[in-house]
Structures are given as structure tokens and as C-alpha cells.
mmCIF file of C-alpha atoms in Angstrom:
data_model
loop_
_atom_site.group_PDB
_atom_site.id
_atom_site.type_symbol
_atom_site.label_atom_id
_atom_site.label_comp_id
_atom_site.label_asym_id
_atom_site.label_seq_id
_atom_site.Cartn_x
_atom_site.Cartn_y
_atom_site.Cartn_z
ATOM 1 C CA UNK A 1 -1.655 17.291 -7.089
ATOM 2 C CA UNK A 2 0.278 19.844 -5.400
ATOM 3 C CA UNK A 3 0.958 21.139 -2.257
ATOM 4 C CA UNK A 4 -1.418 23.948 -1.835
ATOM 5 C CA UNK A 5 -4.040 20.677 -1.506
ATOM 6 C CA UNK A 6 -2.879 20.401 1.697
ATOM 7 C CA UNK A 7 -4.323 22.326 4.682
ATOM 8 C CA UNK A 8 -4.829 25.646 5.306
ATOM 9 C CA UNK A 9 -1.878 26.803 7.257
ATOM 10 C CA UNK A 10 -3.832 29.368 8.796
ATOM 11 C CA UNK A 11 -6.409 27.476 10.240
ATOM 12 C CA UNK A 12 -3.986 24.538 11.687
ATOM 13 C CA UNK A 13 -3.066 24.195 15.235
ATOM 14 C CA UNK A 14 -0.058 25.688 16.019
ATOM 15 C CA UNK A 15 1.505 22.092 17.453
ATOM 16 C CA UNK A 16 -0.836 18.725 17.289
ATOM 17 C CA UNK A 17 0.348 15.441 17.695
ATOM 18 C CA UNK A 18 -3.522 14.072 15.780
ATOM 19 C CA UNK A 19 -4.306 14.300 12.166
ATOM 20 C CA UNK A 20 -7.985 14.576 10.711
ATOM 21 C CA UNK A 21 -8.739 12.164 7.764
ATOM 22 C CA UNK A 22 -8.827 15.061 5.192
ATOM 23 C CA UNK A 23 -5.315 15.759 6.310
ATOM 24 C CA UNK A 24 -4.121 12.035 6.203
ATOM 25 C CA UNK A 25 -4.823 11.886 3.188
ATOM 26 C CA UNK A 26 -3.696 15.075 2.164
ATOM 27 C CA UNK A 27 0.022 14.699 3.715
ATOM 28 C CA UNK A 28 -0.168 10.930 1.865
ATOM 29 C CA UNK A 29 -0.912 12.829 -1.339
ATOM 30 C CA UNK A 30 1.673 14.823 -1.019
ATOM 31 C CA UNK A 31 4.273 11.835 -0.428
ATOM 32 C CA UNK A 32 3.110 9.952 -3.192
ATOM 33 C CA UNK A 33 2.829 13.191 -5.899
ATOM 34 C CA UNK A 34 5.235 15.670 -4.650
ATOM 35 C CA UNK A 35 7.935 13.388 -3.182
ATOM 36 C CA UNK A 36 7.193 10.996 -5.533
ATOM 37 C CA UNK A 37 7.446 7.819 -3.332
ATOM 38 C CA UNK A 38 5.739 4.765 -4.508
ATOM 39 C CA UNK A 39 2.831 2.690 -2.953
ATOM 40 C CA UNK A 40 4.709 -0.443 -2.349
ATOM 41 C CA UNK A 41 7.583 1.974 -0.441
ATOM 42 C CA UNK A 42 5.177 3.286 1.805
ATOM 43 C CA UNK A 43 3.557 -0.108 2.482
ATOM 44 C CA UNK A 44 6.867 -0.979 3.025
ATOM 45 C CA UNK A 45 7.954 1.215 5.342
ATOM 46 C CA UNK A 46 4.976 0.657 7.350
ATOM 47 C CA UNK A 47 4.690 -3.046 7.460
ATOM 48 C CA UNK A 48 8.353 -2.925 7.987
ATOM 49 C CA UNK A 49 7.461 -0.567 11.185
ATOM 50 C CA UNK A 50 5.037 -2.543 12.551
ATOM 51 C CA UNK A 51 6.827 -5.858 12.467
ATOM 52 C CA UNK A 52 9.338 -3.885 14.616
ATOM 53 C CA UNK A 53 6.446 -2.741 17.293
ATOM 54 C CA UNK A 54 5.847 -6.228 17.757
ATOM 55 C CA UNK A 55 9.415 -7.397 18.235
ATOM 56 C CA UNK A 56 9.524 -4.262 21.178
ATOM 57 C CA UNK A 57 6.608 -5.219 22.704
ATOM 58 C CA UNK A 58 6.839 -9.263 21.989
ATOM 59 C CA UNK A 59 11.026 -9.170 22.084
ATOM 60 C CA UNK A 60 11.843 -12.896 20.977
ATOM 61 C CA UNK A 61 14.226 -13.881 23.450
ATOM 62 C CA UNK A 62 11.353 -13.559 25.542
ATOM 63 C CA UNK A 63 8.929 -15.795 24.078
ATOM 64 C CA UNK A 64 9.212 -19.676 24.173
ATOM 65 C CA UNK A 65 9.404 -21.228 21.049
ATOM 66 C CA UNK A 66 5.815 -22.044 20.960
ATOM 67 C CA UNK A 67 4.736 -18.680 21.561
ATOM 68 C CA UNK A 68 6.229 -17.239 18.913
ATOM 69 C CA UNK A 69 3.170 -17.151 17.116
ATOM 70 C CA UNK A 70 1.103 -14.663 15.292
ATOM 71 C CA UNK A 71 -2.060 -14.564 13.498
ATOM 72 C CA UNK A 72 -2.414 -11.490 11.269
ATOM 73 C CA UNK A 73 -5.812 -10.303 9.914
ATOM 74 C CA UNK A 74 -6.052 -8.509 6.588
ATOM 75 C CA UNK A 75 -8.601 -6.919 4.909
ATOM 76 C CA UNK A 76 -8.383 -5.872 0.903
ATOM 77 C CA UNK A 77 -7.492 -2.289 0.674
ATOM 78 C CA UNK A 78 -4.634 -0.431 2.104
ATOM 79 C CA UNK A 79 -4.247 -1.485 5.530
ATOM 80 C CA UNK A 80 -4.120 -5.047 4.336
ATOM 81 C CA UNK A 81 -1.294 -4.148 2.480
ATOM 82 C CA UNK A 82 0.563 -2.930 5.120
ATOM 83 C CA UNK A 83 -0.389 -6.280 7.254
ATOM 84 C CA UNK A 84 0.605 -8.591 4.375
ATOM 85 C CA UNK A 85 4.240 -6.748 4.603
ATOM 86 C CA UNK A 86 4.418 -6.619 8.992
ATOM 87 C CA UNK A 87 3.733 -10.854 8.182
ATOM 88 C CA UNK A 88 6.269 -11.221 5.855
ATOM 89 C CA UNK A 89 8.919 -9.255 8.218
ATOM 90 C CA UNK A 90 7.763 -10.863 11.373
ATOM 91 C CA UNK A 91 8.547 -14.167 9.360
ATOM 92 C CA UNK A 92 12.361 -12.587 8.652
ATOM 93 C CA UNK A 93 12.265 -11.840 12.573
ATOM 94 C CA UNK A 94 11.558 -15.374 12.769
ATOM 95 C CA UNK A 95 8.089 -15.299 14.410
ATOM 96 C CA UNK A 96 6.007 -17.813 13.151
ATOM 97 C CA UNK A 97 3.036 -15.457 11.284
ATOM 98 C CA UNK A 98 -0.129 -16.922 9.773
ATOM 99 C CA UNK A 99 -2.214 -14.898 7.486
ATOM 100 C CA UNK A 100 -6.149 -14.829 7.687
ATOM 101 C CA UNK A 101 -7.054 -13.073 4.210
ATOM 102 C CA UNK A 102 -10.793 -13.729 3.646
ATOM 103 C CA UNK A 103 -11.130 -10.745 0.684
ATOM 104 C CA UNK A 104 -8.360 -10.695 -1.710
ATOM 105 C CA UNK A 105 -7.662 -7.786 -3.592
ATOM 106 C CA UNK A 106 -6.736 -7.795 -7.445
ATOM 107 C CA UNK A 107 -4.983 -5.182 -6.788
ATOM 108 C CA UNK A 108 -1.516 -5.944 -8.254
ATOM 109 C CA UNK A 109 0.277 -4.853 -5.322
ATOM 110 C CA UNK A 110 -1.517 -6.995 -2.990
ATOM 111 C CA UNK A 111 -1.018 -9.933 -5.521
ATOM 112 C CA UNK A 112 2.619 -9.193 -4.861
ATOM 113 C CA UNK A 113 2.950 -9.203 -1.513
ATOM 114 C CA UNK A 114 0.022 -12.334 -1.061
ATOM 115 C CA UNK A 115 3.079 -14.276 -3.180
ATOM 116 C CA UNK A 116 6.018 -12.845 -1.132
ATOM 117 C CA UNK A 117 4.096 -14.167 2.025
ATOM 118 C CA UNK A 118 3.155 -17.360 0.135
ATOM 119 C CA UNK A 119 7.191 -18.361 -1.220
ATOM 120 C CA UNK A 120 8.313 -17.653 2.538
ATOM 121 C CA UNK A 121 6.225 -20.130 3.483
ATOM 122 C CA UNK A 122 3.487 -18.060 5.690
ATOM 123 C CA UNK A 123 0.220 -19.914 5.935
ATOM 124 C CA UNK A 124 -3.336 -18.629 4.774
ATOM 125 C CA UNK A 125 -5.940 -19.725 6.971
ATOM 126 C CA UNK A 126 -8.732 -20.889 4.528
ATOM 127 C CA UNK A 127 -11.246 -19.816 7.620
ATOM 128 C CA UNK A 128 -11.330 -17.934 11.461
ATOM 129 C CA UNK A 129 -12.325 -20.760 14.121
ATOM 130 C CA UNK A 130 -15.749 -19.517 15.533
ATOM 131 C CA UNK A 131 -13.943 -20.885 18.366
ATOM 132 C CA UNK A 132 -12.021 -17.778 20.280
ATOM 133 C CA UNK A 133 -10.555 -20.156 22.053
ATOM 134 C CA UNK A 134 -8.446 -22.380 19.659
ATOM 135 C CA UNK A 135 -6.768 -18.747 18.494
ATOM 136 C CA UNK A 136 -6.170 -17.935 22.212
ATOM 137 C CA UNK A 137 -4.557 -21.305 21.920
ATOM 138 C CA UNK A 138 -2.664 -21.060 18.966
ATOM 139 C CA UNK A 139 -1.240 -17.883 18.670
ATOM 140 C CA UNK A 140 1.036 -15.247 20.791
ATOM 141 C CA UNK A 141 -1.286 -12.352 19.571
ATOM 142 C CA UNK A 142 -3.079 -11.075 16.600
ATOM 143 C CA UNK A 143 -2.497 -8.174 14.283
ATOM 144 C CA UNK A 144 -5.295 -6.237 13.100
ATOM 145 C CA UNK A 145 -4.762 -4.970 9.758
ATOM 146 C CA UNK A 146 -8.509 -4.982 8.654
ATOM 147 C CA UNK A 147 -9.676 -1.570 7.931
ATOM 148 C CA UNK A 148 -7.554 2.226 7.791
ATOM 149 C CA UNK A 149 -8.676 5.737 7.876
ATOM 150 C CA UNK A 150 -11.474 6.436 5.213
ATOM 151 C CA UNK A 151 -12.588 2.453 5.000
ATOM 152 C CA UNK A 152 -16.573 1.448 5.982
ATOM 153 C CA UNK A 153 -16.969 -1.846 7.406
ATOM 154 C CA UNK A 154 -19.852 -2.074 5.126
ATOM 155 C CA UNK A 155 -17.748 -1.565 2.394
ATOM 156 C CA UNK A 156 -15.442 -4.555 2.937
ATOM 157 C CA UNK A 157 -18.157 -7.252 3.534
ATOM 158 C CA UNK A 158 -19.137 -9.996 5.734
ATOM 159 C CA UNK A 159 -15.768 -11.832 5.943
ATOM 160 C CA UNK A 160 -14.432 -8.811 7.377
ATOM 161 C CA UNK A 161 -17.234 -8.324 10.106
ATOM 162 C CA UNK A 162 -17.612 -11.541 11.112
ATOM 163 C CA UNK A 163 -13.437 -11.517 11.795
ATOM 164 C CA UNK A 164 -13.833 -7.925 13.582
ATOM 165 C CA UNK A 165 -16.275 -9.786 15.459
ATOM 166 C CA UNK A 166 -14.300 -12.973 16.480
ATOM 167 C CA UNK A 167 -11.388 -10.419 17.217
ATOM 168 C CA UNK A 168 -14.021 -8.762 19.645
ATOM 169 C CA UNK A 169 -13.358 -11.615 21.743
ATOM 170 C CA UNK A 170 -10.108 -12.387 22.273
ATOM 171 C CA UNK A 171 -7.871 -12.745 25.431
ATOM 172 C CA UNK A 172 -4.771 -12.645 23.450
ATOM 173 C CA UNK A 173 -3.421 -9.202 22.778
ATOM 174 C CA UNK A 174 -4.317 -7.202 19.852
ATOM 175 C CA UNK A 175 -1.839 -4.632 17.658
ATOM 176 C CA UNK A 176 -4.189 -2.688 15.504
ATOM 177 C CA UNK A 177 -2.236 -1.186 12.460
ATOM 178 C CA UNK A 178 -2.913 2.604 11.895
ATOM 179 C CA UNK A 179 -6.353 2.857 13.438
ATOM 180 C CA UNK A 180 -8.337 0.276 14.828
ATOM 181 C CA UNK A 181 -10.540 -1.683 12.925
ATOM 182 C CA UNK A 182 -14.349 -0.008 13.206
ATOM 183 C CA UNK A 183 -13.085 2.842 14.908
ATOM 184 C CA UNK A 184 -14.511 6.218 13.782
ATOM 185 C CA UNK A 185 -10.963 7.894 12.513
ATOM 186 C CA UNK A 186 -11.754 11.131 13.422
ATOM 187 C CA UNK A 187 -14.370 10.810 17.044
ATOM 188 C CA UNK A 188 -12.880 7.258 18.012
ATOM 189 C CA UNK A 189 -16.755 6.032 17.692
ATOM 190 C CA UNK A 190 -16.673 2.303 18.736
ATOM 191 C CA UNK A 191 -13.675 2.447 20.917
ATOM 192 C CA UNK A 192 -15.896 1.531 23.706
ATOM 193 C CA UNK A 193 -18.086 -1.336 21.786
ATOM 194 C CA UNK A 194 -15.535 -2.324 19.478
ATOM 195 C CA UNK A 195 -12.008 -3.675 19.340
ATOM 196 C CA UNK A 196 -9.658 -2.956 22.730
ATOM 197 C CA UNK A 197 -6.180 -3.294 20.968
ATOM 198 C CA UNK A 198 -3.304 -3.803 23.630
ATOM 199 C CA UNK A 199 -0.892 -1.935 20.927
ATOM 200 C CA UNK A 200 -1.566 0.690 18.551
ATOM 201 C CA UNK A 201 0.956 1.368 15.379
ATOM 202 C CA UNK A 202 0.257 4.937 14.200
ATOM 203 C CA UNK A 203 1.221 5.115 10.440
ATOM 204 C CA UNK A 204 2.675 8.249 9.542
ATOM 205 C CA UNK A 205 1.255 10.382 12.047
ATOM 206 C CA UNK A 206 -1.437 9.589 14.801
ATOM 207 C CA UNK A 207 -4.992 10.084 13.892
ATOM 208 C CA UNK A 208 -7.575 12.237 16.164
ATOM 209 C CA UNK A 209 -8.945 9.076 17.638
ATOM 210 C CA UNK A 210 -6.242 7.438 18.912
ATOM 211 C CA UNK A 211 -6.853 10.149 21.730
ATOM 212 C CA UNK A 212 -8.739 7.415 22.683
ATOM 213 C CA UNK A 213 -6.783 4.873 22.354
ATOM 214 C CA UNK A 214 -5.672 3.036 26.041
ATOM 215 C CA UNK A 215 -4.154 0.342 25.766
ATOM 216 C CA UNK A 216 -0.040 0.208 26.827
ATOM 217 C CA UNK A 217 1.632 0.817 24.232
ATOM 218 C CA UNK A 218 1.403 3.406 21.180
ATOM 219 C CA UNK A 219 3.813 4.018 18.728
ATOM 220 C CA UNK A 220 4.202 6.162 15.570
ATOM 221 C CA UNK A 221 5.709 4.862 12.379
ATOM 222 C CA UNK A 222 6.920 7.818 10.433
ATOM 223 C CA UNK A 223 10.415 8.179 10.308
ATOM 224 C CA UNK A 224 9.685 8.190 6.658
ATOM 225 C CA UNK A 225 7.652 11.673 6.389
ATOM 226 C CA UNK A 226 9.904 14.185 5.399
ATOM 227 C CA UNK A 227 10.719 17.235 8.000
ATOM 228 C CA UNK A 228 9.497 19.988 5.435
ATOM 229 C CA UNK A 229 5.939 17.908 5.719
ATOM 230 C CA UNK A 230 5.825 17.632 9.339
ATOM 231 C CA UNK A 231 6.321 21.583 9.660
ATOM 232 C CA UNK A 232 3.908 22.246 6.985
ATOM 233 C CA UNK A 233 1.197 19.866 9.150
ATOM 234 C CA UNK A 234 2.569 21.093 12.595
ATOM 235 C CA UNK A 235 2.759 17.836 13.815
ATOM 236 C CA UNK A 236 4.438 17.576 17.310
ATOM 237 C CA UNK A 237 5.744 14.444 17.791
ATOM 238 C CA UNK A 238 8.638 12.804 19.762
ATOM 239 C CA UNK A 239 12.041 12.347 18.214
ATOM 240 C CA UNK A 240 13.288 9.161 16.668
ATOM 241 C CA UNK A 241 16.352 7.618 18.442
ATOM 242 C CA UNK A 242 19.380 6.665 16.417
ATOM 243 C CA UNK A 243 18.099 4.451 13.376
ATOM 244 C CA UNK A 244 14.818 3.458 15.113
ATOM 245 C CA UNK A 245 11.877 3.526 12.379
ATOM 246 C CA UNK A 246 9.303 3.698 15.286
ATOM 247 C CA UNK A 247 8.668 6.149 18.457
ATOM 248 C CA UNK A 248 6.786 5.638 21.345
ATOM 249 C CA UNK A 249 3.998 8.124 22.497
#
């Protein structure tokens, strides 16, 4: 597809630091057609990014060894992806990451990186303890990796809600990857009834409801987008230091 499938110029926003869904997906076209990146370098990228939020947020040195713990939820399409790669990095970071995986894709790159996670020695939870407390017990925090931009709970199934709702519950902090899970993308619909992450991980760009987004800390994770892109979507967004892959907002 090419670029004129992205948006109208003339009806974008001089500066905006928020993307719509339409033009999410549009600037993600657009990386994956015109710049001809692959799906697995994007997940990449991204789970690579988000690995790195926790370790700013969570810095090891800081953490006793049995607190070095983290429980990462993901769900089967693309944001699951990205969760199964931020688990395999956090393991390289040496955390100590379990996986809870309750609908697993076909998909050929998730059945890549589901056997990456599984030769480093990650564990799959067969099942979420009904129990919030045992995973207030057990783990550091939890990474929410559920649902993206453009994904219906209702789509994904009951595993899925019945996690969302366990994660509902928590005392530990949560990192939500992209968007949180349940969240309207473009109103932030939920954000009051649904999950309260501690730490959001934009992907790419921010979305328009992380405007509602308040927990303490949110970062992008889009070194990667080319400059040409960001001009063409007006996005105004703070600077990346030195080699860092992430920036705070």
C-alpha cells in the first residue's frame, strides 16, 4: 500500500503528541510496506523497548533477589507478541519473567517467540491463581500485554477476561504495553472501571487515550519510526537521548 493511505495532511494537527487508530495503523502500514521492515523487527523493537521501561522504572540493583520477579500476561494477537519478546529480554536482563499465555496463537511468529521464551527457560503458567494475593506474593509486578489498538475483548475470549479481571485487582504494579488492556484506544473508555497501570509503554507513538493515562510513568518506544514518518504524522514528541530506544513523556 502506499503512502498516500496515510492521512490527510491537510486535515492533521499541526503538532500532536496522540495518534487515532486509523492512523496507527496507517503509519504501521507504511513501516511494514514502504520501509519494508518485517513483523518480527517491529515486535522486536518493541518488546526490546519495553523490557528496557521496566529495567528504568524496576532498575535491578535495586531489587532484592527475590523481587526480581515478573509475571507477564499475553494475549494471541499482536500485543502478545510484543510481551512474549519484553519476557524473553527481561530474562537477558536477568529478571526472573514468567509467562501466563492462556490463548496461543498459530501464528508462526508467535510459535517462534513461545519457543525462544521456552529454550531460555521462562515458565508458562498452565493457570492465573484466582487468588490476587499469591501473585502479589510472587511477583515484583506484572506486564500487561493482553490486548492493542483495534483488539475487542470479546474477540479474544474468556481466558483473556477472566485475566483482565484478576489483573483488576492487583496491588503490585502494572506496565501495560501500548494501550491498556480494555481501554477504548481512541476515548480511553474504561480507564476509570478498568485496569490502573502504574507504567504505560507507548509503541511507536502514543495513542489518543493515553491522555488519560495517570499513572507515574509514560514512555514512548519509537526510536524506530523513521523522521520522514514522524513529519508526515506531525507527531511532537520528545527527543531520544544518546542510544536510548525509549523517551519519557
Amino acid at each position: 500500500m502506499s503512502s498516500t493511505d496515510g492521512p490527510d495532511l491537510a486535515e492533521v494537527p499541526e503538532e500532536r503528541c496522540f495518534l487515532s487508530t486509523a492512523e496507527a495503523a496507517a503509519l504501521e502500514r507504511e513501516l511494514l510496506e514502504d520501509y519494508r521492515f518485517g513483523r518480527q523487527q517491529l515486535v522486536e523493537w518493541c518488546g526490546h523497548a519495553s523490557a528496557v521501561a521496566v529495567t528504568k522504572v524496576f532498575p535491578l540493583p535495586a531489587l532484592p533477589r527475590k523481587q526480581r520477579t515478573a509475571l507477564v500476561v499475553c494475549g494471541p494477537e499482536h500485543n502478545g507478541a510484543v510481551g512474549l519478546a519484553c519476557a524473553r529480554h527481561l530474562r537477558v536482563f536477568e529478571y526472573e519473567p514468567s509467562i501466563f499465555y492462556p490463548m496461543r496463537s498459530l501464528d508462526p511468529l508467535h510459535r517462534d517467540l513461545t519457543t525462544q521464551c521456552e529454550k531460555m527457560d521462562i515458565p508458562f503458567l498452565s493457570y492465573l491463581p484466582a487468588e490476587v494475593q499469591l501473585i502479589n506474593n510472587a511477583y515484583r509486578l506484572v506486564v500487561d500485554a493482553v490486548l492493542g489498538p483495534g483488539v475487542e475483548l470479546a474477540e479474544v475470549g474468556g481466558p483473556c477476561t477472566r485475566a483482565l479481571a484478576t489483573l483488576k485487582l492487583l496491588s503490585i504494579p502494572l506496565v501495560s504495553l501500548d494501550i491498556p488492556s480494555g481501554w477504548d484506544p481512541e476515548t480511553g473508555g474504561d480507564a476509570e472501571d478498568g485496569l490502573r497501570p502504574d507504567v504505560l509503554v507507548s509503541l511507536a507513538a502514543p495513542k489518543r487515550c493515553a491522555g488519560r493515562f495517570s499513572g507515574s510513568h509514560h514512555f514512548v518506544a519509537g526510536r524506530f519510526v523513521p523522521a520522514d514518518l514522524r513529519r508526515k504524522f506531525a507527531l511532537r514528541l520528545p527527543g531520544y537521548a544518546g542510544t536510548d530506544c525509549l523517551a519519557a513523556l
